[in-house]
Amino acid sequence: MPATHVIANRQEHPRILILDDGKGFPERVQQDVEFSCTLKVVSSLEQVDPSEWDALITNRRHMVSTFNNFDFIHNRVAEHLYIFSVLPGGWNANPGRLDRVKGADQRDDWVNLELRGHVPGNEVRVNTGLDPDLRASLVAAVEARSHQVGLLVPESLPKGVILDEFARGPQDLVLAGALQAPGRGEVWFVPTEVDSLRPWLFAAMQSWRRQDPKKFPGDPDWWESLEWFSAHERTIAKKIEVEVAAFEHAKAQFLSTLEGLEAALSDAREQASVGSRQLLVGQGDPLQDSVRDALRDLGFGVRDMDLEWPENERREDFRITDPSDPTWLVLGDATGVQGNAKGGKTAALQSYVTKYVYEEKPGRIPGMWYLLNREISKDPAARSTILRSDEVAPFASENGLILDTTALYVLLRHGEEIPADKGAIREYLRTSVGRLSLQDAQAWLQGRKGIVSVPS
């Protein structure tokens, strides 16, 4: 009768190997995590029988390449091992492969999952379902380095192979994720710059326990298991659950509101770009249309004279009136220039007034508004002074106003925010002569704060 044998020195599951890189990696892992399982640090997998182990934690490649005189063969460590791979940030542009996978039916060709290093950039797109602590850890890790290391995803994966992408970075690199392939232990990979491996290993072990509870039984001591909380701990934990649920609800409402507001802001920006913002950047017809609409919005009456003059006999762009003063009239002309203004336009306006008086014989000589947008490529706050004083003074003496359209922009915005102040804005413009700059309008609006309630 043959003898019966049993294993006399069976080790506790999970049985975890840490592959030593010779640079302190095992020490980092054990500082981050207080293990209560079977643990062994090895410098080479040849030092152990892989069949006795469940998982491998490494920051070295777990793919081994050999050359058979014709081609490279890429072999993976023991198929059954669950792997937690920490991707070093210093790998060169072609750091090798993360894994080699084949479909469930085993008929498809192997697909190599290649790693790429030294990819510049820091923008990261994170899976919305990722735990908030893991998300924060991952974003901080990506921002901590100028070049990224990650997985290049093939156009298609074999049947049954699942890549759970935790985050994508520049050039669509998968910076962290979990890989499941038929008949293999799951592979997790994260950047080495994460501040602590503990929450990542905790999440990986939870996933592995669901797949293989025999190898990963129960929650080790370093998992804070609700199952064995004291009554006091359970009371506090329930309160935490309530607060977290309330926070998540408020967060969802906030994100929904924020999304709606950002969409509204995008629409408003688009409207402004073809509307009032032309007062800051426009020339030609777009500027004239924007000036006309702004004056009408403030309550002025505006005749668009380009619609009335013959094409080859145009004069002033606008005839502007104010219902608050029925006898008041100005002839206006809007011009946009890349540089600064020239004095010739004021002389042209004076000639238009002469023709108007000759033809209309009004009881009151109209004023003149030269509505000017200049140095349009510059920030409005950094633009130079409108014309020289010796050019402005003669124009002002004939009831002329050179109105910077940037000043009209801020006055219009104030009037839209506080409609009751539109009458005061019209009076301010009606009684101004000479030169009215952006700084003049801002100073006037600052003075209005003591009279009306101005939104911040």
Short mmCIF file of C-alpha atoms in Angstrom, two decimals, residues 14-403:
data_model
loop_
_atom_site.label_atom_id
_atom_site.label_comp_id
_atom_site.label_asym_id
_atom_site.label_seq_id
_atom_site.Cartn_x
_atom_site.Cartn_y
_atom_site.Cartn_z
CA PRO A 14 -2.00 34.96 -0.10
CA ARG A 15 1.61 34.17 -0.91
CA ILE A 16 3.29 37.22 -2.33
CA LEU A 17 6.70 37.70 -3.95
CA ILE A 18 8.44 41.06 -4.12
CA LEU A 19 11.09 41.28 -6.81
CA ASP A 20 14.10 43.22 -5.57
CA ASP A 21 15.46 45.87 -7.93
CA GLY A 22 18.55 46.50 -5.82
CA LYS A 23 17.48 50.11 -5.30
CA GLY A 24 15.16 49.88 -2.29
CA PHE A 25 11.91 48.86 -3.95
CA PRO A 26 11.05 46.09 -1.42
CA GLU A 27 11.65 48.51 1.45
CA ARG A 28 9.29 51.04 -0.11
CA VAL A 29 6.57 48.41 -0.55
CA GLN A 30 6.86 47.19 3.03
CA GLN A 31 6.91 50.73 4.41
CA ASP A 32 3.68 51.52 2.56
CA VAL A 33 1.96 48.24 3.50
CA GLU A 34 2.01 46.20 6.72
CA PHE A 35 1.61 42.69 5.35
CA SER A 36 0.17 39.79 7.35
CA CYS A 37 0.55 37.02 4.79
CA THR A 38 3.31 34.86 3.37
CA LEU A 39 5.84 37.29 1.92
CA LYS A 40 9.22 36.76 0.29
CA VAL A 41 11.69 39.16 -1.29
CA VAL A 42 13.75 37.68 -4.14
CA SER A 43 16.28 39.11 -6.52
CA SER A 44 15.35 36.59 -9.22
CA LEU A 45 12.31 34.41 -9.85
CA GLU A 46 14.69 31.50 -10.36
CA GLN A 47 15.11 31.47 -6.56
CA VAL A 48 11.56 30.15 -6.05
CA ASP A 49 9.12 27.65 -7.46
CA PRO A 50 6.44 29.96 -8.95
CA SER A 51 3.75 27.30 -8.46
CA GLU A 52 3.99 27.89 -4.70
CA TRP A 53 3.15 31.58 -5.01
CA ASP A 54 0.04 33.63 -5.77
CA ALA A 55 1.17 37.15 -6.62
CA LEU A 56 4.17 39.20 -7.68
CA ILE A 57 4.91 42.83 -6.85
CA THR A 58 7.58 44.31 -9.11
CA ASN A 59 8.94 47.44 -10.71
CA ARG A 60 10.94 45.42 -13.21
CA ARG A 61 9.73 44.01 -16.52
CA HIS A 62 7.83 40.75 -16.10
CA MET A 63 8.23 39.97 -19.77
CA VAL A 64 11.39 38.06 -20.73
CA SER A 65 12.70 38.26 -24.32
CA THR A 66 14.84 35.54 -25.89
CA PHE A 67 16.19 35.27 -29.45
CA ASN A 68 15.89 32.00 -31.33
CA ASN A 69 18.11 32.95 -34.32
CA PHE A 70 15.10 34.14 -36.29
CA ASP A 71 12.95 36.31 -34.03
CA PHE A 72 12.44 37.48 -30.49
CA ILE A 73 10.21 35.34 -28.26
CA HIS A 74 8.47 37.26 -25.48
CA ASN A 75 7.69 35.03 -22.52
CA ARG A 76 5.71 36.01 -19.48
CA VAL A 77 6.28 34.88 -15.89
CA ALA A 78 4.14 31.99 -14.59
CA GLU A 79 0.63 32.38 -15.98
CA HIS A 80 -1.18 31.92 -12.67
CA LEU A 81 0.59 34.77 -10.84
CA TYR A 82 -1.36 37.92 -10.13
CA ILE A 83 0.94 40.86 -10.82
CA PHE A 84 1.18 44.35 -9.36
CA SER A 85 3.54 46.27 -11.64
CA VAL A 86 4.98 49.67 -10.72
CA LEU A 87 6.07 51.44 -13.92
CA PRO A 88 9.30 53.41 -13.38
CA GLY A 89 9.29 56.94 -14.73
CA GLY A 90 12.84 56.79 -16.06
CA TRP A 91 12.43 54.18 -18.76
CA ASN A 92 13.68 55.15 -22.20
CA ALA A 93 11.51 55.80 -25.25
CA ASN A 94 10.97 52.06 -25.88
CA PRO A 95 10.80 50.37 -22.46
CA GLY A 96 9.50 47.07 -23.82
CA ARG A 97 6.22 45.29 -23.20
CA LEU A 98 3.81 45.04 -20.32
CA ASP A 99 2.29 41.74 -21.40
CA ARG A 100 1.47 39.29 -24.14
CA VAL A 101 -2.14 38.22 -24.50
CA LYS A 102 -4.21 35.78 -26.53
CA GLY A 103 -7.95 35.39 -26.91
CA ALA A 104 -10.22 32.97 -25.08
CA ASP A 105 -10.48 30.60 -28.06
CA GLN A 106 -6.64 30.53 -28.39
CA ARG A 107 -6.95 30.73 -32.18
CA ASP A 108 -5.99 34.39 -32.54
CA ASP A 109 -2.36 35.46 -32.73
CA TRP A 110 -0.66 36.79 -29.65
CA VAL A 111 -0.95 40.54 -29.13
CA ASN A 112 1.96 42.36 -27.52
CA LEU A 113 1.01 45.25 -25.23
CA GLU A 114 3.86 47.69 -25.67
CA LEU A 115 5.05 50.28 -23.21
CA ARG A 116 6.21 53.73 -24.28
CA GLY A 117 8.36 56.09 -22.24
CA HIS A 118 9.60 59.68 -22.35
CA VAL A 119 6.31 61.04 -23.67
CA PRO A 120 6.08 64.76 -22.76
CA GLY A 121 2.98 66.28 -21.16
CA ASN A 122 0.95 66.20 -17.96
CA GLU A 123 -2.72 66.19 -19.00
CA VAL A 124 -4.58 63.17 -17.65
CA ARG A 125 -8.11 61.85 -18.24
CA VAL A 126 -9.28 59.74 -15.32
CA ASN A 127 -11.99 57.07 -15.31
CA THR A 128 -15.00 58.61 -13.57
CA GLY A 129 -15.59 55.42 -11.60
CA LEU A 130 -12.14 55.44 -10.01
CA ASP A 131 -12.01 55.83 -6.22
CA PRO A 132 -11.46 59.53 -5.32
CA ASP A 133 -8.31 58.77 -3.28
CA LEU A 134 -6.83 56.75 -6.14
CA ARG A 135 -7.78 59.51 -8.56
CA ALA A 136 -6.03 62.17 -6.47
CA SER A 137 -2.96 59.95 -6.07
CA LEU A 138 -2.78 59.32 -9.81
CA VAL A 139 -3.21 62.96 -10.86
CA ALA A 140 -0.48 64.04 -8.41
CA ALA A 141 1.85 61.33 -9.77
CA VAL A 142 1.33 62.43 -13.38
CA GLU A 143 1.87 66.09 -12.54
CA ALA A 144 5.07 65.23 -10.65
CA ARG A 145 6.95 64.27 -13.79
CA SER A 146 7.59 65.98 -17.12
CA HIS A 147 7.59 62.79 -19.20
CA GLN A 148 5.16 59.90 -19.00
CA VAL A 149 5.45 56.11 -19.20
CA GLY A 150 2.43 54.06 -20.15
CA LEU A 151 0.80 51.39 -22.23
CA LEU A 152 0.15 51.78 -25.95
CA VAL A 153 -3.27 50.26 -26.58
CA PRO A 154 -3.57 48.21 -29.78
CA GLU A 155 -6.46 48.90 -32.13
CA SER A 156 -8.19 45.73 -30.93
CA LEU A 157 -7.70 43.20 -28.16
CA PRO A 158 -8.26 39.45 -28.51
CA LYS A 159 -11.61 38.04 -27.46
CA GLY A 160 -11.96 37.82 -23.68
CA VAL A 161 -9.07 40.20 -22.95
CA ILE A 162 -10.21 43.20 -20.91
CA LEU A 163 -8.16 46.32 -20.25
CA ASP A 164 -9.66 48.51 -17.52
CA GLU A 165 -8.09 51.92 -18.16
CA PHE A 166 -7.86 53.92 -14.94
CA ALA A 167 -6.33 56.92 -16.69
CA ARG A 168 -5.05 58.06 -20.07
CA GLY A 169 -2.33 60.65 -20.54
CA PRO A 170 -0.55 62.36 -23.45
CA GLN A 171 -0.67 60.53 -26.80
CA ASP A 172 -3.41 58.32 -25.29
CA LEU A 173 -0.96 56.40 -23.11
CA VAL A 174 -2.72 54.29 -20.51
CA LEU A 175 -0.90 55.45 -17.36
CA ALA A 176 -2.59 53.05 -14.94
CA GLY A 177 -4.99 50.17 -15.30
CA ALA A 178 -5.83 46.50 -14.83
CA LEU A 179 -5.50 43.77 -17.44
CA GLN A 180 -7.50 40.54 -17.44
CA ALA A 181 -6.64 37.79 -19.90
CA PRO A 182 -8.13 34.26 -20.12
CA GLY A 183 -6.37 31.74 -17.89
CA ARG A 184 -4.07 34.30 -16.31
CA GLY A 185 -3.75 36.23 -13.11
CA GLU A 186 -4.85 39.85 -13.35
CA VAL A 187 -2.16 42.51 -13.87
CA TRP A 188 -2.35 45.95 -12.24
CA PHE A 189 0.06 48.71 -13.26
CA VAL A 190 0.55 52.17 -11.73
CA PRO A 191 3.19 54.95 -11.95
CA THR A 192 6.06 54.76 -9.50
CA GLU A 193 5.37 58.38 -8.49
CA VAL A 194 2.14 57.57 -6.60
CA ASP A 195 2.67 58.82 -3.06
CA SER A 196 1.72 55.49 -1.48
CA LEU A 197 1.26 51.99 -2.87
CA ARG A 198 -1.04 51.03 0.00
CA PRO A 199 -4.42 52.11 -1.46
CA TRP A 200 -3.48 50.68 -4.86
CA LEU A 201 -2.47 47.30 -3.43
CA PHE A 202 -5.61 47.33 -1.29
CA ALA A 203 -7.77 47.87 -4.42
CA ALA A 204 -5.84 45.24 -6.40
CA MET A 205 -6.19 42.64 -3.63
CA GLN A 206 -9.91 43.29 -3.41
CA SER A 207 -10.21 42.66 -7.15
CA TRP A 208 -8.08 39.52 -6.95
CA ARG A 209 -10.10 38.19 -4.01
CA ARG A 210 -13.30 38.41 -6.08
CA GLN A 211 -11.63 36.38 -8.83
CA ASP A 212 -9.81 33.83 -6.69
CA PRO A 213 -10.99 33.75 -3.04
CA LYS A 214 -8.95 30.61 -2.29
CA LYS A 215 -5.67 32.36 -3.05
CA PHE A 216 -6.77 35.63 -1.48
CA PRO A 217 -8.98 34.57 1.45
CA GLY A 218 -10.49 37.02 3.91
CA ASP A 219 -9.17 40.46 4.58
CA PRO A 220 -5.63 40.52 6.02
CA ASP A 221 -5.00 42.72 9.05
CA TRP A 222 -3.81 45.57 6.89
CA TRP A 223 -7.22 45.75 5.26
CA GLU A 224 -9.57 47.67 7.47
CA SER A 225 -12.46 45.21 7.29
CA LEU A 226 -15.95 46.39 8.30
CA GLU A 227 -16.78 42.79 9.16
CA TRP A 228 -14.67 42.90 12.33
CA PHE A 229 -15.22 46.49 13.48
CA SER A 230 -16.16 47.06 17.11
CA ALA A 231 -19.60 48.50 17.91
CA HIS A 232 -18.08 51.98 18.34
CA GLU A 233 -16.18 51.67 15.04
CA ARG A 234 -19.35 50.54 13.26
CA THR A 235 -21.28 53.55 14.61
CA ILE A 236 -18.64 55.93 13.33
CA ALA A 237 -18.35 54.08 10.02
CA LYS A 238 -22.10 54.41 9.46
CA LYS A 239 -21.89 58.15 10.09
CA ILE A 240 -19.07 58.33 7.58
CA GLU A 241 -21.24 56.48 5.03
CA VAL A 242 -24.05 59.01 5.56
CA GLU A 243 -21.66 61.95 5.13
CA VAL A 244 -20.04 60.42 2.05
CA ALA A 245 -23.46 59.75 0.50
CA ALA A 246 -24.51 63.34 1.18
CA PHE A 247 -21.26 64.59 -0.29
CA GLU A 248 -21.63 62.45 -3.41
CA HIS A 249 -25.18 63.74 -3.88
CA ALA A 250 -24.04 67.34 -3.49
CA LYS A 251 -21.08 66.65 -5.77
CA ALA A 252 -23.37 65.23 -8.46
CA GLN A 253 -25.61 68.30 -8.22
CA PHE A 254 -22.58 70.58 -8.35
CA LEU A 255 -21.14 68.84 -11.41
CA SER A 256 -24.51 68.95 -13.16
CA THR A 257 -24.91 72.65 -12.41
CA LEU A 258 -21.30 73.35 -13.41
CA GLU A 259 -21.75 71.50 -16.69
CA GLY A 260 -24.84 73.55 -17.49
CA LEU A 261 -23.12 76.81 -16.61
CA GLU A 262 -20.04 75.94 -18.67
CA ALA A 263 -22.28 75.18 -21.66
CA ALA A 264 -24.11 78.48 -21.13
CA LEU A 265 -20.78 80.32 -20.87
CA SER A 266 -19.63 78.73 -24.11
CA ASP A 267 -22.83 79.90 -25.84
CA ALA A 268 -22.47 83.40 -24.36
CA ARG A 269 -18.84 83.57 -25.48
CA GLU A 270 -19.86 82.60 -29.00
CA GLN A 271 -22.59 85.25 -29.04
CA ALA A 272 -20.21 87.91 -27.69
CA SER A 273 -17.57 87.09 -30.29
CA VAL A 274 -19.93 88.17 -33.07
CA GLY A 275 -21.67 90.83 -30.95
CA SER A 276 -20.41 93.19 -28.29
CA ARG A 277 -16.81 91.86 -28.35
CA GLN A 278 -16.45 93.41 -31.80
CA LEU A 279 -16.20 96.71 -29.91
CA LEU A 280 -12.79 95.43 -28.74
CA VAL A 281 -11.53 93.59 -31.82
CA GLY A 282 -13.73 94.55 -34.79
CA GLN A 283 -13.22 96.48 -38.00
CA GLY A 284 -15.44 97.34 -40.94
CA ASP A 285 -19.05 96.19 -40.98
CA PRO A 286 -18.78 93.92 -37.88
CA LEU A 287 -17.59 96.90 -35.81
CA GLN A 288 -20.27 99.22 -37.24
CA ASP A 289 -23.00 96.67 -36.48
CA SER A 290 -21.71 96.22 -32.95
CA VAL A 291 -21.56 100.00 -32.33
CA ARG A 292 -25.09 100.45 -33.68
CA ASP A 293 -26.49 97.65 -31.52
CA ALA A 294 -24.64 98.86 -28.41
CA LEU A 295 -25.98 102.41 -28.75
CA ARG A 296 -29.51 101.12 -29.32
CA ASP A 297 -29.20 98.84 -26.29
CA LEU A 298 -28.27 101.88 -24.18
CA GLY A 299 -31.42 103.64 -25.37
CA PHE A 300 -30.11 105.87 -28.14
CA GLY A 301 -31.97 106.19 -31.42
CA VAL A 302 -29.64 105.18 -34.26
CA ARG A 303 -30.23 105.65 -37.98
CA ASP A 304 -27.93 103.34 -39.91
CA MET A 305 -27.09 105.73 -42.74
CA ASP A 306 -25.20 103.11 -44.78
CA LEU A 307 -28.64 101.70 -45.55
CA GLU A 308 -29.73 105.10 -46.92
CA TRP A 309 -26.73 106.56 -48.73
CA PRO A 310 -26.02 105.62 -52.36
CA GLU A 311 -23.14 103.13 -52.50
CA ASN A 312 -20.72 105.66 -53.98
CA GLU A 313 -21.84 108.70 -51.94
CA ARG A 314 -21.64 107.53 -48.36
CA ARG A 315 -20.99 109.97 -45.53
CA GLU A 316 -21.44 109.41 -41.79
CA ASP A 317 -22.32 105.90 -40.60
CA PHE A 318 -24.94 106.95 -38.04
CA ARG A 319 -27.26 109.71 -36.96
CA ILE A 320 -27.70 109.30 -33.22
CA THR A 321 -30.49 110.78 -31.11
CA ASP A 322 -31.59 110.52 -27.48
CA PRO A 323 -35.25 110.47 -26.32
CA SER A 324 -34.12 112.29 -23.16
CA ASP A 325 -33.17 115.36 -25.27
CA PRO A 326 -35.23 115.57 -28.50
CA THR A 327 -33.11 118.45 -29.90
CA TRP A 328 -29.81 116.59 -29.47
CA LEU A 329 -28.20 114.96 -32.52
CA VAL A 330 -24.73 113.70 -33.38
CA LEU A 331 -23.33 112.34 -36.62
CA GLY A 332 -21.26 109.26 -35.89
CA ASP A 333 -18.64 107.28 -37.70
CA ALA A 334 -17.14 103.95 -36.55
CA THR A 335 -13.63 102.90 -37.57
CA GLY A 336 -11.34 100.06 -36.57
CA VAL A 337 -7.58 100.18 -37.22
CA GLN A 338 -4.63 97.91 -36.44
CA GLY A 339 -2.46 100.85 -35.36
CA ASN A 340 -3.46 104.18 -33.87
CA ALA A 341 -5.90 106.70 -35.31
CA LYS A 342 -5.17 109.38 -37.88
CA GLY A 343 -6.62 112.86 -37.65
CA GLY A 344 -8.13 112.79 -41.14
CA LYS A 345 -11.33 111.10 -39.99
CA THR A 346 -12.23 114.02 -37.75
CA ALA A 347 -11.94 116.39 -40.71
CA ALA A 348 -14.24 114.10 -42.71
CA LEU A 349 -16.85 114.20 -39.94
CA GLN A 350 -16.66 117.99 -39.86
CA SER A 351 -17.38 118.04 -43.59
CA TYR A 352 -20.39 115.75 -43.06
CA VAL A 353 -21.78 118.20 -40.49
CA THR A 354 -21.31 121.07 -42.97
CA LYS A 355 -23.26 119.17 -45.63
CA TYR A 356 -25.97 118.23 -43.12
CA VAL A 357 -26.44 121.86 -42.03
CA TYR A 358 -26.53 123.02 -45.66
CA GLU A 359 -29.13 120.40 -46.65
CA GLU A 360 -31.26 120.12 -43.49
CA LYS A 361 -30.96 123.68 -42.09
CA PRO A 362 -31.49 122.46 -38.50
CA GLY A 363 -32.15 124.79 -35.59
CA ARG A 364 -29.20 123.24 -33.74
CA ILE A 365 -25.88 122.21 -35.26
CA PRO A 366 -25.30 118.49 -34.59
CA GLY A 367 -22.29 117.18 -32.73
CA MET A 368 -19.86 114.56 -33.95
CA TRP A 369 -18.84 111.16 -32.57
CA TYR A 370 -15.76 109.44 -33.89
CA LEU A 371 -16.18 105.89 -32.53
CA LEU A 372 -12.70 104.41 -32.73
CA ASN A 373 -11.34 100.91 -32.16
CA ARG A 374 -7.56 100.91 -32.48
CA GLU A 375 -4.50 98.77 -31.77
CA ILE A 376 -6.95 95.87 -31.89
CA SER A 377 -4.31 93.17 -31.43
CA LYS A 378 -3.40 94.55 -27.98
CA ASP A 379 -5.09 94.04 -24.63
CA PRO A 380 -7.55 96.97 -24.36
CA ALA A 381 -5.98 97.97 -21.03
CA ALA A 382 -2.55 98.32 -22.65
CA ARG A 383 -3.49 100.49 -25.65
CA SER A 384 -1.97 103.94 -26.09
CA THR A 385 -3.66 107.36 -25.91
CA ILE A 386 -6.25 108.32 -28.56
CA LEU A 387 -4.67 110.99 -30.79
CA ARG A 388 -2.62 113.98 -29.63
CA SER A 389 -4.15 116.85 -27.68
CA ASP A 390 -3.51 119.31 -30.53
CA GLU A 391 -5.60 117.08 -32.81
CA VAL A 392 -8.37 116.55 -30.27
CA ALA A 393 -8.86 120.19 -29.16
CA PRO A 394 -10.14 121.61 -32.50
CA PHE A 395 -12.54 118.67 -32.82
CA ALA A 396 -13.83 119.20 -29.26
CA SER A 397 -14.40 122.92 -29.93
CA GLU A 398 -17.03 121.95 -32.51
CA ASN A 399 -18.87 119.62 -30.13
CA GLY A 400 -16.89 116.58 -31.27
CA LEU A 401 -16.16 113.45 -29.21
CA ILE A 402 -13.59 110.78 -29.97
CA LEU A 403 -15.09 107.76 -28.21
#
